[in-house]
Short mmCIF file of C-alpha atoms and ligand atoms in Angstrom, two decimals:
data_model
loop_
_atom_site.label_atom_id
_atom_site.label_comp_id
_atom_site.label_asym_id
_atom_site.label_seq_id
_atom_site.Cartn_x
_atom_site.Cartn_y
_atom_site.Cartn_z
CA UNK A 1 0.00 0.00 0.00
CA UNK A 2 1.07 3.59 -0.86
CA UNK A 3 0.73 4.98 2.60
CA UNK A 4 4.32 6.12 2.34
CA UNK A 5 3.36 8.65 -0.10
CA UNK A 6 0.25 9.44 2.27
CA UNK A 7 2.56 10.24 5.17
CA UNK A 8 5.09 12.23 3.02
CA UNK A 9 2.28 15.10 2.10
CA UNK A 10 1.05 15.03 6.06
CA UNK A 11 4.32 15.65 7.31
CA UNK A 12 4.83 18.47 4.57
CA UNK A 13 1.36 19.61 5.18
CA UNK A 14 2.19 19.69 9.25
CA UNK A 15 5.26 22.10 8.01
CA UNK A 16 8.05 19.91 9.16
CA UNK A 17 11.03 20.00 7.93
CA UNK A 18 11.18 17.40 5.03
CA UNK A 19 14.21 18.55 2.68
CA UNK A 20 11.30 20.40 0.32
CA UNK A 21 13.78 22.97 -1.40
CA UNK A 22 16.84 22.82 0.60
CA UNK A 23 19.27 19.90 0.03
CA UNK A 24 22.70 19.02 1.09
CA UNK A 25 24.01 21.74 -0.99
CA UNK A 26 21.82 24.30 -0.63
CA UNK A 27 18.83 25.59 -2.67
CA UNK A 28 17.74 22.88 -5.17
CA UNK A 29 17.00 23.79 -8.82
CA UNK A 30 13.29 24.12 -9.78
CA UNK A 31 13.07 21.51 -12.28
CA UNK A 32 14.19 18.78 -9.97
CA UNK A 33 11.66 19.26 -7.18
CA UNK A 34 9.12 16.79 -7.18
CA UNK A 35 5.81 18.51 -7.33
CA UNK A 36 4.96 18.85 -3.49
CA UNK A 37 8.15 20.57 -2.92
CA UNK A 38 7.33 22.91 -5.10
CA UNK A 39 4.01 24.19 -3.37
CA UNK A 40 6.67 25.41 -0.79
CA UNK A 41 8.45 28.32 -3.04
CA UNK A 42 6.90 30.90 -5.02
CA UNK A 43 6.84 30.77 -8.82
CA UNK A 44 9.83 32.53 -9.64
CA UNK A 45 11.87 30.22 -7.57
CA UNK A 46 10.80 28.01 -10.08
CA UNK A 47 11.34 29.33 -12.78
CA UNK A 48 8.08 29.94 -13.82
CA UNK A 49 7.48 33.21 -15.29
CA UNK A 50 5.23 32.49 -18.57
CA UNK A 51 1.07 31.74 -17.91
CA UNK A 52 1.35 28.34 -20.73
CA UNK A 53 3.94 27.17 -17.61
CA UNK A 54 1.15 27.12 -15.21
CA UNK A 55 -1.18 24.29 -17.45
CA UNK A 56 1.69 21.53 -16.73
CA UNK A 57 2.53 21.95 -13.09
CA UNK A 58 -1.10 22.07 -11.81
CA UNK A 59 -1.78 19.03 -14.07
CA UNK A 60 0.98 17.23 -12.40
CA UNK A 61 -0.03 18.09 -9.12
CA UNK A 62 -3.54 16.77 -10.30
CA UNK A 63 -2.08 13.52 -10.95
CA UNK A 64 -0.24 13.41 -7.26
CA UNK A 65 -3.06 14.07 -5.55
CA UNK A 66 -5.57 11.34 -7.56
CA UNK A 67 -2.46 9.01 -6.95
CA UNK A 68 -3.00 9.77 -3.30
CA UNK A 69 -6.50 9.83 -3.48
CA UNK A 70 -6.59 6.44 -4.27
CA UNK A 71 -5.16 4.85 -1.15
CA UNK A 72 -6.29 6.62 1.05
CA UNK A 73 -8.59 3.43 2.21
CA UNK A 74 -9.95 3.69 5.59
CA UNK A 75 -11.27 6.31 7.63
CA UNK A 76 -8.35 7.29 9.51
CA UNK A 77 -5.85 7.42 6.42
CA UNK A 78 -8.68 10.28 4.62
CA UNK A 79 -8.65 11.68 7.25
CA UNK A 80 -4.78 12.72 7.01
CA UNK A 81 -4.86 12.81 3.22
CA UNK A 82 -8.00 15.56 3.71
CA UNK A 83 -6.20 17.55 6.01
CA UNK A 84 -2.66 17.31 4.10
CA UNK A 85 -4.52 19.25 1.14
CA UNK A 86 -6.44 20.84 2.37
CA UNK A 87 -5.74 22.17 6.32
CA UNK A 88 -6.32 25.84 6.35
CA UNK A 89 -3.04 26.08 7.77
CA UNK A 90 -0.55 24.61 6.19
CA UNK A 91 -2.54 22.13 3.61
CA UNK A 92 -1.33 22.08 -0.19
CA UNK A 93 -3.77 24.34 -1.08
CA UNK A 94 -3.01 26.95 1.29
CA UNK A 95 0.77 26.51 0.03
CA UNK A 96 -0.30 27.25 -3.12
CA UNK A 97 -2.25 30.38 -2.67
CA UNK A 98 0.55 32.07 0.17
CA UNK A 99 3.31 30.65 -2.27
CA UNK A 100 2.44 30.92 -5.95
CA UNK A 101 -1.06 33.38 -5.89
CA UNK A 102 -0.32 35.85 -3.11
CA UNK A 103 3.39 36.70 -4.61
CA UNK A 104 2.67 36.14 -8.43
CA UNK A 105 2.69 38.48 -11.22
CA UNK A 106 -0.10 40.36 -12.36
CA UNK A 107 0.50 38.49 -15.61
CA UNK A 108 0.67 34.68 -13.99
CA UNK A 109 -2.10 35.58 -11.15
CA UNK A 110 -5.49 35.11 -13.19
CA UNK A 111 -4.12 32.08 -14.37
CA UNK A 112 -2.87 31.19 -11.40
CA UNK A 113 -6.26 32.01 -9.58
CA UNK A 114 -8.30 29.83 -12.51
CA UNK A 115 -5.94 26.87 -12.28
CA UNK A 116 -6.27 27.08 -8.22
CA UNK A 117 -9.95 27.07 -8.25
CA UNK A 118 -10.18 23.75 -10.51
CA UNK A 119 -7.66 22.07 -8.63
CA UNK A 120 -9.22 22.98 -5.82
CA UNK A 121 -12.97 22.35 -6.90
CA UNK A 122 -11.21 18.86 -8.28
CA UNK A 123 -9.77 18.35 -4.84
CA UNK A 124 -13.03 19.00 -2.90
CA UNK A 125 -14.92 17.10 -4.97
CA UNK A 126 -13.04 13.94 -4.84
CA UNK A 127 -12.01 13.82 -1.39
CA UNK A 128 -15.74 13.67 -0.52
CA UNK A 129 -16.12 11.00 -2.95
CA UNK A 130 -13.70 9.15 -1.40
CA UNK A 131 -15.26 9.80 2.07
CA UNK A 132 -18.87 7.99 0.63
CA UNK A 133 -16.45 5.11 -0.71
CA UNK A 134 -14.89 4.52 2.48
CA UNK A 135 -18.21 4.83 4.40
CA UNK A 136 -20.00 2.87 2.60
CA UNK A 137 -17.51 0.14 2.59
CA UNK A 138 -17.38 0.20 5.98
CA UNK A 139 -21.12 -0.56 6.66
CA UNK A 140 -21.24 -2.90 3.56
CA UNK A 141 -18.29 -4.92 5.88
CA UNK A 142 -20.15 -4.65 9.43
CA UNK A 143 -23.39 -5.68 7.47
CA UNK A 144 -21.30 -9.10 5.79
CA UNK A 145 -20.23 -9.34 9.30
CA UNK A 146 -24.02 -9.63 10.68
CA UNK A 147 -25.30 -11.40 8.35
CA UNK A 148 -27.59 -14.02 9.48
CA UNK A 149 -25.36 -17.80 7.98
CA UNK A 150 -28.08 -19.71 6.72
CA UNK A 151 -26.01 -22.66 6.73
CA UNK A 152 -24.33 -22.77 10.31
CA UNK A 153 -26.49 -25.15 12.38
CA UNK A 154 -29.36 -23.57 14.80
CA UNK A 155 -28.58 -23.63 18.27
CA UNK A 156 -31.11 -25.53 20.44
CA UNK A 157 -32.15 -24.08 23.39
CA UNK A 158 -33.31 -27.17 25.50
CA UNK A 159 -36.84 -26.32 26.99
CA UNK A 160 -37.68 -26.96 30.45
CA UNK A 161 -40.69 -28.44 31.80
CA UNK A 162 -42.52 -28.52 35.13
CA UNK A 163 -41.05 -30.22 38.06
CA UNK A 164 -42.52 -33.55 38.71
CA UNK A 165 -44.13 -31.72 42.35
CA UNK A 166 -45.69 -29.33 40.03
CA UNK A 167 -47.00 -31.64 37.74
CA UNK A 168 -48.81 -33.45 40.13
CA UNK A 169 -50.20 -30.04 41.76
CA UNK A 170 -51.39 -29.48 38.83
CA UNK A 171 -53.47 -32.68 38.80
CA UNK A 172 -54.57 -32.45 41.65
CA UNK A 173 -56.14 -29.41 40.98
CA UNK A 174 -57.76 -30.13 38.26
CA UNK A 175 -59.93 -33.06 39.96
CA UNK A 176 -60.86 -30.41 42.81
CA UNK A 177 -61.42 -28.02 39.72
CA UNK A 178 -64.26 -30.93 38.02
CA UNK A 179 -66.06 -30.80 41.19
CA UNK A 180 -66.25 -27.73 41.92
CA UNK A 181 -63.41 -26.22 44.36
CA UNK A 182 -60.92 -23.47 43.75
CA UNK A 183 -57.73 -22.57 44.68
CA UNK A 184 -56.20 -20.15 47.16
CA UNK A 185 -52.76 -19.94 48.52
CA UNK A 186 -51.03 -18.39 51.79
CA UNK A 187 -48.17 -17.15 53.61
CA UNK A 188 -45.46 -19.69 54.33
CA UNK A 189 -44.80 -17.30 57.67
CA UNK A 190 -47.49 -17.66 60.05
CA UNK A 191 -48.26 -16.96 63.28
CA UNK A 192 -48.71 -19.31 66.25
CA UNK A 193 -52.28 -18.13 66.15
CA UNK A 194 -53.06 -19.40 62.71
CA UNK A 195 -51.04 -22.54 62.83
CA UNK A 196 -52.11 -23.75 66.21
CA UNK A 197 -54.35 -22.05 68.49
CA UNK A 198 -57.00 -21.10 66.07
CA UNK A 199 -56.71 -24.33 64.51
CA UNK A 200 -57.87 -26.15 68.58
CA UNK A 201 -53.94 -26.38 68.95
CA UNK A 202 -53.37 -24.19 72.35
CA UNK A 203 -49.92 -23.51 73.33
CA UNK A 204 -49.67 -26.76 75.98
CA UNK A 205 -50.88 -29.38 73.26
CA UNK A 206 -48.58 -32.37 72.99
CA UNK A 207 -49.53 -32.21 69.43
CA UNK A 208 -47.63 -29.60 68.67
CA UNK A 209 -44.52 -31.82 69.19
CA UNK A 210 -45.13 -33.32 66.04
CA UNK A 211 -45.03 -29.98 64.71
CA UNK A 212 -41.38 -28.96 66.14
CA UNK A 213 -40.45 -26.46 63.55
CA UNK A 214 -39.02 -23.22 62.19
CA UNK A 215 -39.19 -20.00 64.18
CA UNK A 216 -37.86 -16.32 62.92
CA UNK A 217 -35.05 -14.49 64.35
CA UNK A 218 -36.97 -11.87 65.15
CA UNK A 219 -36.04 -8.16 66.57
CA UNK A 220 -36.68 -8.00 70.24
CA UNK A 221 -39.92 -6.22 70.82
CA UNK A 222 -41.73 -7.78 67.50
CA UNK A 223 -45.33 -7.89 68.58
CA UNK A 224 -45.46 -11.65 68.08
CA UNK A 225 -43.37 -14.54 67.41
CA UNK A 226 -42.95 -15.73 63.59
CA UNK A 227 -42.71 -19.80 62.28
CA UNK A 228 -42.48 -21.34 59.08
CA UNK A 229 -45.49 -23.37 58.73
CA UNK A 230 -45.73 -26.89 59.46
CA UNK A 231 -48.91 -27.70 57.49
CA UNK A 232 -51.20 -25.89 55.06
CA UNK A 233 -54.45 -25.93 57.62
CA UNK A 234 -53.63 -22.28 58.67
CA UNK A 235 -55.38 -21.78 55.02
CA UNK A 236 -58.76 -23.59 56.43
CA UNK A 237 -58.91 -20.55 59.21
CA UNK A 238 -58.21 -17.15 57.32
CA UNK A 239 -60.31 -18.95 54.21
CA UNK A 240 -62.73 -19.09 56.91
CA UNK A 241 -62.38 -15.59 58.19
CA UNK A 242 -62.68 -14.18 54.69
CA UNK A 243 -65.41 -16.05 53.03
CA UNK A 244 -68.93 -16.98 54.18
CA UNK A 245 -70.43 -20.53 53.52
CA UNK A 246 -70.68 -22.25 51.46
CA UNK A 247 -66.58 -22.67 50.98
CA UNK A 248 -64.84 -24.96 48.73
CA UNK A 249 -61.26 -24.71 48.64
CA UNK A 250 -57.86 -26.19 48.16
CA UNK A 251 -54.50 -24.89 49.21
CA UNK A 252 -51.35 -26.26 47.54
CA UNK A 253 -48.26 -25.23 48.96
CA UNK A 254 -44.75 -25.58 50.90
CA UNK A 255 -44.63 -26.63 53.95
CA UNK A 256 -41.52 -26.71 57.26
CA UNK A 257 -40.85 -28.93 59.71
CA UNK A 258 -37.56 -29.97 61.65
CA UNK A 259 -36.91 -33.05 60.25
CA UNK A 260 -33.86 -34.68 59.33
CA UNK A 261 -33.38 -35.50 55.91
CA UNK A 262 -33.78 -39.36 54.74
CA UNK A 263 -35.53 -41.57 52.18
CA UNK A 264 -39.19 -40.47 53.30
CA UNK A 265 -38.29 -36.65 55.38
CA UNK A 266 -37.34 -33.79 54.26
CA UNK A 267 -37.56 -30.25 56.32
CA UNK A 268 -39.97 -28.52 53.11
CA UNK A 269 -41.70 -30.25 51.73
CA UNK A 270 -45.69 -30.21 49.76
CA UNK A 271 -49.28 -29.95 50.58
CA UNK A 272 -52.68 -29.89 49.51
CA UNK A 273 -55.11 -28.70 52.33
CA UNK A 274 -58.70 -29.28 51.00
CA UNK A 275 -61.94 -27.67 52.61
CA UNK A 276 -65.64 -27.46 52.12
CA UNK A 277 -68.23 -26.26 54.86
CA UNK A 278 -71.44 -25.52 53.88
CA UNK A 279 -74.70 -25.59 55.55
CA UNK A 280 -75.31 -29.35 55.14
CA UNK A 281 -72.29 -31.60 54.60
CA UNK A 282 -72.39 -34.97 56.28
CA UNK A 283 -69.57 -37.65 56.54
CA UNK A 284 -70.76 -39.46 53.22
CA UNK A 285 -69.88 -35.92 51.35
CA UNK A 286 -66.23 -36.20 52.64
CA UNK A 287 -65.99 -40.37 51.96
CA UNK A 288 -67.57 -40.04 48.91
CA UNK A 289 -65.20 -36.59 47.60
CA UNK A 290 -62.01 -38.63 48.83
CA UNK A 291 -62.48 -41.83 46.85
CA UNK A 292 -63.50 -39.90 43.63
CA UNK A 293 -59.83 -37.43 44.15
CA UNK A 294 -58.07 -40.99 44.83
CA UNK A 295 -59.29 -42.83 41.74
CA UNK A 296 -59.17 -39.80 39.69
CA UNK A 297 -55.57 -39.86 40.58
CA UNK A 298 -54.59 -43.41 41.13
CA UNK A 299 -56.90 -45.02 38.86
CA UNK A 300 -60.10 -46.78 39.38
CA UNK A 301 -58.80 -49.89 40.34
CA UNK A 302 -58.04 -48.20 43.87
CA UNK A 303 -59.72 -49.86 46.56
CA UNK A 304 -59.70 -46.75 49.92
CA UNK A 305 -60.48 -46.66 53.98
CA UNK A 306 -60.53 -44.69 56.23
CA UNK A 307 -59.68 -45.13 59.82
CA UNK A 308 -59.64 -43.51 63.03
CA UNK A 309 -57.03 -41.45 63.75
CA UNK A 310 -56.98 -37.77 65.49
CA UNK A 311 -55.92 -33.82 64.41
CA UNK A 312 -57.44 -31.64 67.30
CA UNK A 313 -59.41 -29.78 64.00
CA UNK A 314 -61.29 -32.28 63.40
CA UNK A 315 -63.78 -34.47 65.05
CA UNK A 316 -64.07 -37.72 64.10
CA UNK A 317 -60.83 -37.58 62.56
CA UNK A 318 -59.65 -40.12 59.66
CA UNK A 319 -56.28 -41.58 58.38
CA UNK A 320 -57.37 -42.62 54.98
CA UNK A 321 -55.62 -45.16 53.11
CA UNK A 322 -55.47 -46.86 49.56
CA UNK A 323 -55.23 -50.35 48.33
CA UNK A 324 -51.68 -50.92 47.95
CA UNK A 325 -50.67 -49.46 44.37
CA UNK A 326 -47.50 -51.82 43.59
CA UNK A 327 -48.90 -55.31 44.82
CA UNK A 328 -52.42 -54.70 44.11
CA UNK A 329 -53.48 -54.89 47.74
CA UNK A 330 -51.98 -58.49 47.95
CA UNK A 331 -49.71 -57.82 50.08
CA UNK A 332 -47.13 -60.21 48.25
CA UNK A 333 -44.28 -59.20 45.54
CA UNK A 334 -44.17 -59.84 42.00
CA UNK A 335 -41.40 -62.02 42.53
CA UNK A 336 -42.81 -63.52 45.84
CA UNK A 337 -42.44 -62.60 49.48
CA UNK A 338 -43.96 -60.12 51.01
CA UNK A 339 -44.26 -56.37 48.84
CA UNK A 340 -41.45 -54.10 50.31
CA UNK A 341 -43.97 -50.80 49.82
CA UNK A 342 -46.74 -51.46 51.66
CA UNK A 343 -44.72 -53.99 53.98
CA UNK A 344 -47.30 -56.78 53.35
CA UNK A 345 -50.14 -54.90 54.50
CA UNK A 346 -51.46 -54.75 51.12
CA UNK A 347 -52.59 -51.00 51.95
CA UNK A 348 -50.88 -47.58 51.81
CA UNK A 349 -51.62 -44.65 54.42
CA UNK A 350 -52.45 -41.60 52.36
CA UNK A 351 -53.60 -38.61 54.22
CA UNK A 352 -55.19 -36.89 57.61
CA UNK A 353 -58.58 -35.89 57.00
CA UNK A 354 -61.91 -35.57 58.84
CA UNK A 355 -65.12 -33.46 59.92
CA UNK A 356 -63.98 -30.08 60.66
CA UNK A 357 -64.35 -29.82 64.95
CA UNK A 358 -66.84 -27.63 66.13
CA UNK A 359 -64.19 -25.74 68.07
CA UNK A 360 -62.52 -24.55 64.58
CA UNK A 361 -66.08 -22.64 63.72
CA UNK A 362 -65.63 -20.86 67.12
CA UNK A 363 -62.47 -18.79 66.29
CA UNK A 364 -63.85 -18.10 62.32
CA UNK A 365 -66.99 -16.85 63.67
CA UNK A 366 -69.32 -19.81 62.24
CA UNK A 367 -72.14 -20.99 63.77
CA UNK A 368 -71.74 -24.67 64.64
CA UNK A 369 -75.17 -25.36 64.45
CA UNK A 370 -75.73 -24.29 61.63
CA UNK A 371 -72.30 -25.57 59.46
CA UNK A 372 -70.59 -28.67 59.19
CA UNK A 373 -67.76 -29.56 56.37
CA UNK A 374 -64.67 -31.44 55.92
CA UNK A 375 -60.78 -30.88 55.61
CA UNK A 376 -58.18 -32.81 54.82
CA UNK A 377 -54.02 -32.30 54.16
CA UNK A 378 -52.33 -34.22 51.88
CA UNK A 379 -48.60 -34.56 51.30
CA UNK A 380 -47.83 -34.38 47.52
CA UNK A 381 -44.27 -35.54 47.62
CA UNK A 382 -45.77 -38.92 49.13
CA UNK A 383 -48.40 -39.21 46.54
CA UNK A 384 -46.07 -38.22 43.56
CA UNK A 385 -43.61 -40.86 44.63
CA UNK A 386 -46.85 -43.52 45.02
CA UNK A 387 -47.99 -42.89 41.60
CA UNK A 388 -44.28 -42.67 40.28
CA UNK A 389 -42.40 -45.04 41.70
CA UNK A 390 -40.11 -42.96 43.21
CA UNK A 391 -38.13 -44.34 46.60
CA UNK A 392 -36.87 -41.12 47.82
CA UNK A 393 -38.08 -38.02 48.75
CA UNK A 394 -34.77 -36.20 48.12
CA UNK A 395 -34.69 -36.47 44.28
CA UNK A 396 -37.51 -33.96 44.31
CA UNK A 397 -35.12 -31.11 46.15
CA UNK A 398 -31.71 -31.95 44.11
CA UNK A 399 -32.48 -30.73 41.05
CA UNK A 400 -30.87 -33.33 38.95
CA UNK A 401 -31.77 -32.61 35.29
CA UNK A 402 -31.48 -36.66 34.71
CA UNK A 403 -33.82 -36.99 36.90
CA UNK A 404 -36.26 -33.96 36.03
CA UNK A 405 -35.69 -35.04 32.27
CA UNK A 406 -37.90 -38.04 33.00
CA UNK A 407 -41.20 -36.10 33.85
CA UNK A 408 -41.28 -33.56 30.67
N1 LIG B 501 -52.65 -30.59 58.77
C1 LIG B 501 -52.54 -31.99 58.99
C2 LIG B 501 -51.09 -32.44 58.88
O1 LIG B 501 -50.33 -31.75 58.30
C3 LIG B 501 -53.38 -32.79 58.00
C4 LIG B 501 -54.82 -32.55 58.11
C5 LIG B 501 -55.39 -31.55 57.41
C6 LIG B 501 -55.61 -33.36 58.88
C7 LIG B 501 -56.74 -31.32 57.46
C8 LIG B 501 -56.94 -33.17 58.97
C9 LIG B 501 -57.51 -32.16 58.26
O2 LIG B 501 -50.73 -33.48 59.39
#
């Protein structure tokens, strides 16, 4: 590239000392300048003293500067080769008028003046030619570079899907949905009062050993103490304080409790509180609304009971259960001996449940004589690893994607 040449006119357009008209031995003859030397010395110092003289040299410096013209190739190289013709200071074409117009003879100076004014219109003009060249070849190389490649191969985003524990909250509301419950969802912080006392739990309860959980650091001088909560039922009361009869609800949610971690615990873990009070509900409502949610879920094959058990919210209070789901309720393994899941029972404990307890309608402001209704609180991470097969509770929490990639 040519740049050389470039660099030679800045440095004589910047005024620096580049051996223009004195050499070695002193004042160089006219005719063996090269033409931007000459723009240095006034035309008599050139020997120039007839107008037909005039014709040649401008042509010549014509030709330097289109030979210059032409490499000047990127923004920064114009920008010189602009300024070393035509800086006000000290560009070529300011030599030329201090050097050859200002001192000439009347005879040479309307030549001069005409020749001056093409090579200058001829100077202007291309220069900002060469500035739309350059431009335009720069965005015609930024838009090659962004050019969408057709042919390179896509890249694949791998899409996610909803955790297995989502999934099956997902199903479970949509049985509730088909008969006629909706959702609503609370604060994982409670208070005492919502998660025990208002639920028949007072402070004394041996119950609430079961329930050993979670309490906030709190600032001293909080009006009241703070817990994650242990179970979803603390939905049942402010439903309750909220809505009138009749009330058909289900709460999915997390859920805390101090429990070391192992195949079946884990400190968080799911629920799905369900309740309905209205002004008639009797016991056959809640069998009857269980075993359609179970063989919804499980299948109809499902054979359910329900047995005694106690939560001090309800009253009579169930454990309900399902027909074993691996052995068929036989009790026995594929393989023979006795089926490891249901330890040869042949049945599987589900959930709590039972006939809301008088007592509850107390701190809701319900009339007990006048409602009845049932709850129940089901943990989801025991029913998705019934219907999945899955032997440990952890998986759910580890967020292996081998093991997510298997619900999608
Ligand atoms: N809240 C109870 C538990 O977590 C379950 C339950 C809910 C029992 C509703 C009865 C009625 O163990």
């Amino acid at each position: 590239m040519a740049q050389g040449g470039v660099c030679d006119l800045v440095r004589a357009a910047a005024g620096q000392p580049c051996g223009f008209w004195l050499g070695s031995g002193g004042l160089i003859p006219a005719h063996e300048h090269n033409v931007e030397n000459k723009t240095g010395l006034p035309l008599v110092h050139l020997g120039i003293t007839r107008p037909e003289d005039l014709a040649p040299l401008f042509a010549d410096l014509r030709g330097r500067f289109d030979e210059e013209c032409a490499c000047a190739c990127d923004e920064s190289s114009w920008k010189q080769f602009r300024d070393a013709w035509l800086g006000r200071k000290s560009g070529l074409l300011t030599q030329i008028t201090d050097n050859w117009l200002k001192p000439a003879t009347q005879e040479l100076k309307r030549v001069v003046g005409q020749e001056l004014n093409q090579l200058r219109a001829h100077v202007e003009s291309k220069i900002e030619e060469r500035r739309k060249a350059i431009e335009a070849g720069t965005s015609k190389t930024a838009s090659a570079r962004e050019r969408v490649d057709l042919s390179l191969p896509g890249v694949i985003r791998t899409i996610g899907s909803h955790h297995l524990i989502r999934q099956v909250f997902q199903q479970i509301e949509d049985i509730f949905f088909s008969i006629g419950f909706s959702v609503v969802e609370g604060p994982e912080i409670e208070t005492p009062y919502y998660n025990f006392e208002a639920l028949n739990i007072p402070e004394f309860h041996p119950v609430r050993d079961d329930m050993d959980t979670f309490y906030l650091d709190l600032p001293k001088g909080a009006p009241q103490p703070l817990l994650l909560r242990t179970h979803t039922s603390p939905m049942q009361i402010r439903t309750m304080e909220k809505r009138q009869p009749p009330v058909r609800v289900i709460v999915p949610g997390k859920v805390y409790r101090r429990d070391n971690p192992d195949a079946t615990h884990s400190f968080i873990f799911h629920q799905v509180e369900g309740l309905a009070v209205d002004s008639d509900i009797t016991f056959c409502d809640f069998t009857g609304t269980i075993e359609y949610f179970v063989k919804q879920f499980f299948g109809p094959g499902v054979k359910t009971r329900f047995r005694p058990s106690y939560f001090p919210f309800t009253e009579p209070s169930v454990e309900f259960g399902v027909s074993c789901i691996f052995c068929g309720g036989s009790g026995s393994a594929a393989g023979g001996g006795t089926c490891s899941k249901c330890k040869g029972s042949g049945w599987i404990e589900l959930f709590g449940a039972g006939m809301v307890d008088p007592a509850v309608y107390g701190f809701v402001k319900y009339d007990p004589k006048k409602v009845s209704g049932f709850a129940f609180g089901m943990g989801i991470d025991r029913l998705a690893m019934l219907k999945y097969g899955i032997d440990d509770i952890q998986v759910f929490f580890q967020n292996d994607a081998r093991f997510l990639r298997q619900f999608p």
